[in-house]
Amino acid sequence: MSESAWFFSSYSSKLRFFARVRRFLRKKTTCGSHDRGGDRGTGAGEELVEMEGGGKDREASPSPVVEIQRSVKELHFGNEEEKEAAAEEIRRLAGEDLQTRKSLASLGVIPTLVSMLDSDSRSSAVRALIELSNGTQTNKLLMVEAGIMARMSQLIRNEEQYYHSGGTGTGDVVSLLLSLSSLPTALISFPASQITPLLLATLDSNSRFETKLACLDILYNLSTLLDHAGALVSGGVVQTLVRFASGKNTSEKALASLGNLVVSAAGKQAVEAHPSVPVVFIEILAWDEKAKCQEVSAYILMILAHGSSVQRGKMARSGIVPALLEVALLGSALAQKRALKILQWFKDERQMRIGAHSGPQSGGRINPALTCSPVNQREAEEGRRAIKMMVKQSLDKNMEAITRRANASPRDPSKLKGLIVSTSSKSLPY
């Protein structure tokens, strides 16, 4: 549609709206003049009473169109108190259905509500904008075009100070940020460095659980863009996400953001430096009822272990091998694949250590003739067979322990203690 056609359509719709308003006011005035005319006989009086009663009923429960017209008119032309009341009414109307939200946006309420974010009626405006943005990307784009991000900066600072002072807040600003953060990054430049302090303050406060989940969702939306990784990591997001990853109610959302951040150099370095890593991710591998958490935790461990013998050493000392073996046997298909990949790295590293210390080492260059001798080939083959045997024994032993765990009665503490001892890392060859 061309610009002229779009302008003509928008202008025509507004003309039709104001024409409806005039007809409504004219009809109301006509009914009032009939009421003032007095009784003209018994029949006419009864008719007027009936009309008056009907008018009262209509006034007591006006139609949605009339409510929309009255609210939009007060929002555009009313004083401060009328605008605040109109914003609350628009919030209620917008919560009914998607078509009403689109109709309200077409009548130009969004720019007016955005301009109210600098006034004393900001709370009502924020709530109305939240409802108008529900389920429609078009309304969100209209908010961005009206300059909502520039006006949100002061709201974010005020909300952050409120949380730091010990308040719980309403969570309305966070809900509006969550709605806007779902927009494609090509359409909006989201100020991650400005939003991060508010999100962390909310997560560390005594705010509602739903508000904290909304903060985690915003962090995930921001972490999907690699350009935001530096601002999020420097803001201390990794430490908070690792803490929330250990809770089963928030683990999936926190792990999803960590999985996005760990692929960046800054994010990987921050995760490696956390004192609870890799123990917290190894513990998550044991959550059989949380398959998604197992998969993402195994993915993060893969990123950390890849090409880093230091991290693999920390993982081995933390008892990762039994956890990986259990996931490889009982986990989901994706979790099994990732666990087997990490186990393969441990196996290859074990073979390299055995090969490097299996006999006396001579200085200088290695004689190629010696490496090809039948004796060395035979020793190498025997070493490979020994490694395969150890891996098979470890798998068999852990499979027996898992089977016993599945068949054991939870009321028998002696069996549970035996299982814990038998599945410890001390019983494994590596």
XYZ file of C-alpha atoms in Angstrom:
430
model
C 0.000 0.000 0.000
C 1.378 3.447 -0.987
C 1.837 6.271 1.520
C -1.023 8.305 0.113
C -3.387 5.336 0.228
C -2.362 4.502 3.787
C -2.829 8.127 4.875
C -6.257 8.294 3.225
C -7.330 5.041 4.919
C -6.111 6.213 8.349
C -7.720 9.615 7.917
C -11.011 8.042 6.815
C -11.072 5.706 9.827
C -10.589 8.649 12.182
C -13.349 10.593 10.444
C -15.690 7.639 10.849
C -14.756 7.416 14.543
C -15.555 11.084 15.245
C -18.757 10.772 13.187
C -19.857 7.942 15.466
C -19.034 10.084 18.495
C -21.203 12.948 17.134
C -24.110 10.597 16.395
C -23.865 9.170 19.901
C -23.888 12.629 21.512
C -26.776 13.810 19.268
C -28.834 10.751 20.192
C -28.181 11.311 23.872
C -29.237 14.967 23.581
C -32.468 13.976 21.789
C -33.360 11.507 24.526
C -32.789 14.222 27.135
C -35.156 16.662 25.363
C -37.894 14.013 25.308
C -37.471 13.522 29.058
C -37.858 17.254 29.709
C -40.995 17.475 27.536
C -43.288 16.217 30.352
C -46.198 13.778 30.156
C -48.558 13.969 27.188
C -51.337 11.658 28.357
C -51.154 8.352 30.086
C -49.890 6.397 27.110
C -47.189 8.932 26.282
C -46.112 9.120 29.901
C -45.750 5.364 30.113
C -43.786 5.416 26.860
C -41.462 8.105 28.194
C -40.928 6.193 31.426
C -40.087 3.117 29.414
C -37.658 5.099 27.240
C -36.109 6.682 30.305
C -35.634 3.304 31.919
C -34.079 1.956 28.749
C -31.764 4.969 28.594
C -30.667 4.329 32.162
C -29.984 0.695 31.376
C -27.932 1.659 28.362
C -26.036 4.228 30.397
C -25.411 1.713 33.171
C -23.971 -0.860 30.753
C -22.708 0.923 27.631
C -21.572 -1.070 24.640
C -17.834 -1.732 24.070
C -17.803 0.710 21.143
C -19.153 3.484 23.362
C -16.618 2.670 26.070
C -13.764 2.771 23.566
C -14.974 6.104 22.160
C -15.305 7.696 25.591
C -11.905 6.397 26.796
C -10.058 7.492 23.661
C -11.650 10.937 23.791
C -10.672 11.443 27.443
C -7.160 10.177 26.792
C -6.616 12.651 23.958
C -8.446 15.710 25.293
C -8.897 15.224 29.042
C -6.962 16.669 31.950
C -4.387 14.752 33.992
C -6.917 12.894 36.150
C -9.151 12.052 33.187
C -6.156 10.750 31.229
C -5.134 8.490 34.099
C -8.676 7.116 34.403
C -8.834 6.662 30.623
C -5.518 4.758 30.666
C -6.911 2.351 33.273
C -10.058 1.884 31.185
C -7.994 1.249 28.045
C -5.992 -1.342 29.965
C -9.220 -3.123 30.879
C -10.583 -2.969 27.342
C -7.290 -4.110 25.804
C -7.337 -7.206 27.972
C -10.515 -8.489 26.336
C -9.322 -9.608 22.889
C -6.750 -8.994 20.164
C -9.150 -7.144 17.869
C -9.870 -4.561 20.552
C -6.140 -4.016 21.060
C -5.682 -3.400 17.346
C -8.669 -1.045 17.240
C -7.329 0.989 20.152
C -3.920 1.244 18.487
C -5.516 2.435 15.234
C -7.170 5.265 17.172
C -3.748 6.630 18.181
C -3.694 5.782 21.904
C -0.137 4.381 21.910
C 1.780 7.659 21.282
C -0.317 9.394 23.950
C 0.333 6.616 26.471
C 4.068 6.695 25.703
C 4.122 10.457 26.312
C 2.481 9.837 29.705
C 5.540 7.859 30.906
C 7.091 11.181 31.962
C 4.027 12.232 33.975
C 2.570 11.297 37.337
C 0.239 8.867 35.557
C 3.144 6.686 34.398
C 1.973 3.613 36.305
C -1.402 3.565 34.563
C 0.277 4.182 31.210
C 2.712 1.305 31.722
C -0.093 -1.114 32.583
C -2.093 -0.033 29.540
C 0.935 -0.452 27.248
C 1.541 -3.951 28.618
C -1.974 -5.020 27.657
C -1.779 -3.340 24.253
C 1.476 -5.165 23.428
C 0.078 -8.580 24.282
C 0.128 -10.812 21.203
C 0.725 -8.161 18.546
C 4.099 -7.182 17.135
C 2.516 -4.237 15.313
C 1.580 -2.501 18.550
C 5.089 -3.070 19.911
C 6.594 -1.480 16.815
C 4.251 1.489 17.226
C 5.593 1.897 20.770
C 9.171 1.841 19.500
C 8.325 4.410 16.831
C 6.774 6.610 19.526
C 10.136 6.654 21.365
C 9.325 4.351 24.262
C 12.934 3.225 24.842
C 14.141 6.786 25.462
C 11.333 7.402 27.952
C 11.840 4.025 29.648
C 15.362 4.945 30.815
C 14.130 7.044 33.730
C 11.548 4.406 34.653
C 14.281 1.762 34.726
C 16.476 3.891 36.994
C 13.598 4.623 39.374
C 12.609 0.964 39.530
C 16.204 -0.106 40.137
C 16.587 2.345 43.026
C 13.335 1.100 44.504
C 14.538 -2.519 44.484
C 17.908 -1.532 45.956
C 16.115 0.277 48.778
C 14.425 -2.976 49.817
C 11.076 -2.566 48.077
C 9.365 -5.331 46.167
C 8.066 -3.219 43.287
C 5.125 -4.000 41.054
C 7.022 -5.690 38.223
C 5.143 -3.663 35.598
C 8.314 -2.163 34.120
C 9.874 -5.633 33.901
C 6.757 -6.984 32.177
C 6.853 -4.183 29.604
C 10.576 -4.781 28.995
C 9.898 -8.484 28.499
C 7.272 -7.718 25.895
C 9.575 -5.359 23.995
C 12.618 -7.656 24.245
C 10.831 -10.243 22.111
C 11.026 -7.944 19.086
C 13.568 -8.905 16.393
C 16.930 -7.269 16.987
C 16.860 -5.808 13.477
C 13.872 -3.657 14.464
C 14.991 -2.397 17.877
C 18.297 -1.599 19.544
C 17.901 -2.836 23.092
C 20.151 -1.081 25.691
C 21.425 -4.171 27.497
C 23.869 -2.205 29.670
C 21.023 -0.030 31.028
C 18.625 -2.905 31.656
C 21.057 -5.345 33.307
C 21.276 -3.517 36.689
C 17.476 -3.487 37.011
C 17.204 -7.188 36.183
C 19.894 -8.172 38.695
C 18.389 -5.955 41.397
C 14.996 -7.565 40.807
C 16.436 -11.086 40.924
C 18.242 -10.325 44.188
C 15.180 -8.730 45.816
C 12.106 -10.210 47.489
C 9.988 -9.644 44.407
C 7.356 -12.087 43.201
C 8.442 -15.347 41.613
C 6.654 -14.450 38.363
C 8.644 -11.201 38.166
C 11.912 -13.088 38.597
C 10.933 -15.504 35.843
C 10.236 -12.513 33.599
C 13.747 -11.181 34.359
C 15.259 -14.533 33.383
C 13.259 -14.482 30.145
C 14.584 -10.998 29.341
C 18.159 -12.155 29.970
C 17.586 -15.059 27.601
C 16.222 -12.764 24.887
C 19.248 -10.497 25.289
C 21.745 -13.377 25.332
C 20.560 -14.650 21.953
C 22.454 -11.746 20.349
C 26.230 -12.164 20.606
C 26.750 -8.383 20.686
C 25.088 -8.254 24.111
C 27.441 -10.838 25.668
C 30.074 -8.311 26.713
C 27.582 -6.014 28.461
C 25.851 -8.916 30.209
C 29.078 -10.507 31.427
C 30.577 -7.233 32.627
C 27.330 -6.526 34.467
C 27.698 -9.692 36.586
C 24.957 -11.715 34.936
C 26.911 -14.992 34.905
C 27.195 -15.191 38.703
C 23.454 -14.673 39.114
C 22.571 -17.169 36.389
C 24.776 -19.884 37.908
C 23.032 -19.337 41.237
C 19.575 -19.659 39.683
C 20.699 -22.685 37.653
C 20.973 -24.709 40.856
C 17.240 -24.282 41.591
C 14.935 -26.712 39.822
C 12.182 -24.113 39.325
C 14.492 -21.646 37.564
C 17.231 -23.910 36.233
C 15.942 -24.325 32.685
C 15.692 -20.585 32.019
C 19.057 -19.805 33.634
C 20.844 -22.639 31.809
C 19.444 -21.477 28.468
C 21.023 -18.035 28.947
C 24.307 -19.548 30.135
C 24.353 -21.783 27.065
C 24.145 -18.672 24.882
C 26.803 -16.753 26.818
C 29.342 -19.554 27.142
C 30.000 -19.617 23.384
C 31.576 -16.148 23.630
C 35.113 -15.717 24.911
C 34.058 -13.391 27.739
C 31.187 -15.638 28.762
C 33.309 -18.797 28.796
C 35.977 -17.115 30.890
C 33.388 -15.866 33.405
C 31.773 -19.312 33.703
C 35.146 -21.027 34.185
C 36.102 -18.560 36.921
C 32.956 -19.198 38.970
C 33.778 -21.208 42.122
C 30.708 -23.458 41.757
C 31.707 -24.598 38.256
C 31.771 -27.427 37.195
C 30.183 -28.957 40.316
C 26.803 -27.279 39.785
C 26.527 -28.598 36.214
C 27.593 -32.105 37.269
C 24.851 -32.131 39.909
C 22.291 -31.113 37.287
C 23.265 -34.179 35.228
C 21.666 -36.292 37.955
C 18.221 -34.668 37.515
C 16.484 -37.527 35.731
C 13.132 -35.715 35.757
C 14.620 -32.642 34.046
C 15.723 -33.889 30.625
C 16.085 -30.394 29.157
C 18.306 -29.302 32.035
C 20.473 -32.393 31.553
C 20.914 -31.623 27.867
C 21.877 -27.970 28.351
C 24.153 -28.788 31.291
C 25.963 -31.406 29.194
C 26.272 -28.838 26.398
C 27.897 -26.277 28.729
C 30.271 -28.940 30.052
C 31.195 -29.801 26.464
C 32.079 -26.170 25.751
C 34.176 -25.924 28.906
C 35.961 -29.258 28.422
C 36.741 -28.801 24.743
C 40.442 -28.063 24.279
C 41.050 -27.402 27.981
C 42.889 -30.064 29.950
C 42.658 -27.857 33.053
C 38.865 -27.902 32.949
C 38.790 -31.629 32.228
C 41.010 -32.169 35.252
C 38.641 -30.164 37.467
C 35.711 -32.155 36.107
C 37.422 -35.493 36.745
C 38.255 -34.522 40.328
C 34.631 -33.437 40.829
C 33.349 -36.897 39.849
C 31.988 -36.187 36.402
C 32.710 -39.638 34.951
C 30.032 -41.574 36.923
C 27.481 -38.843 36.156
C 28.314 -38.958 32.446
C 28.098 -42.763 32.387
C 24.645 -42.658 33.959
C 23.445 -40.021 31.456
C 24.951 -42.032 28.590
C 22.871 -45.032 29.668
C 19.611 -43.476 30.862
C 19.449 -39.924 29.507
C 17.636 -38.571 26.480
C 19.078 -39.115 23.020
C 20.684 -35.669 22.886
C 22.029 -35.897 26.434
C 23.480 -39.355 25.686
C 25.232 -38.046 22.594
C 26.835 -35.178 24.485
C 27.817 -37.339 27.453
C 29.494 -39.903 25.187
C 31.408 -37.141 23.440
C 32.852 -35.876 26.725
C 33.657 -39.443 27.823
C 35.538 -39.955 24.565
C 37.734 -36.949 25.370
C 38.514 -38.397 28.805
C 39.317 -41.750 27.230
C 41.661 -40.216 24.639
C 43.401 -38.174 27.318
C 43.825 -41.309 29.426
C 45.399 -43.163 26.523
C 47.803 -40.297 25.908
C 48.914 -40.324 29.551
C 49.415 -44.084 29.565
C 51.317 -43.945 26.289
C 53.577 -41.169 27.550
C 54.451 -42.968 30.829
C 54.319 -46.645 29.840
C 58.116 -47.005 29.641
C 61.428 -45.197 29.933
C 61.581 -42.038 27.876
C 64.739 -41.187 25.974
C 65.745 -37.655 25.128
C 66.144 -36.354 21.630
C 64.273 -37.423 18.545
C 62.438 -40.742 18.406
C 63.845 -43.326 16.056
C 61.150 -44.096 13.457
C 62.479 -47.626 13.123
C 61.716 -48.325 16.773
C 58.145 -47.090 16.539
C 57.479 -49.496 13.698
C 59.032 -52.540 15.346
C 56.803 -55.565 15.997
C 57.515 -55.360 19.728
C 56.255 -51.754 20.005
C 53.244 -52.523 17.856
C 52.405 -55.471 20.060
C 52.740 -53.345 23.211
C 50.544 -50.661 21.724
C 47.911 -53.223 20.822
C 48.043 -54.675 24.324
C 47.658 -51.165 25.759
C 44.564 -50.530 23.625
C 43.046 -53.827 24.704
C 43.712 -52.979 28.336
C 42.019 -49.587 27.952
C 38.995 -51.196 26.280
C 38.808 -53.761 29.077
C 38.894 -51.047 31.768
C 36.192 -49.043 30.031
C 34.033 -52.167 29.678
C 34.522 -53.060 33.339
C 33.614 -49.508 34.388
C 30.481 -49.537 32.245
C 29.446 -52.958 33.565
C 29.996 -51.894 37.158
C 27.999 -48.680 36.759
C 25.241 -50.516 34.915
C 24.948 -52.960 37.817
C 24.836 -50.065 40.283
C 22.132 -48.299 38.287
C 20.113 -51.502 38.054
C 20.388 -52.049 41.798
C 19.361 -48.444 42.390
C 16.262 -48.914 40.256
C 15.293 -52.152 42.030
C 16.257 -51.118 45.559
C 13.557 -50.176 48.051
C 13.800 -46.536 49.181
C 12.975 -47.631 52.720
C 16.175 -49.669 53.068
C 18.922 -47.215 54.138
C 21.635 -49.903 54.139
C 21.084 -50.562 50.422
C 21.141 -46.852 49.653
C 24.429 -46.464 51.510
C 25.901 -49.387 49.607
C 24.862 -47.865 46.310
C 26.494 -44.540 47.181
C 29.773 -46.268 48.041
C 29.718 -48.505 44.962
C 29.075 -45.630 42.543
C 31.771 -43.343 43.883
C 34.593 -42.236 41.627
C 37.086 -44.294 43.692
C 35.778 -47.536 42.185
C 36.422 -46.335 38.646
C 39.708 -46.953 36.803
C 39.804 -43.266 35.762
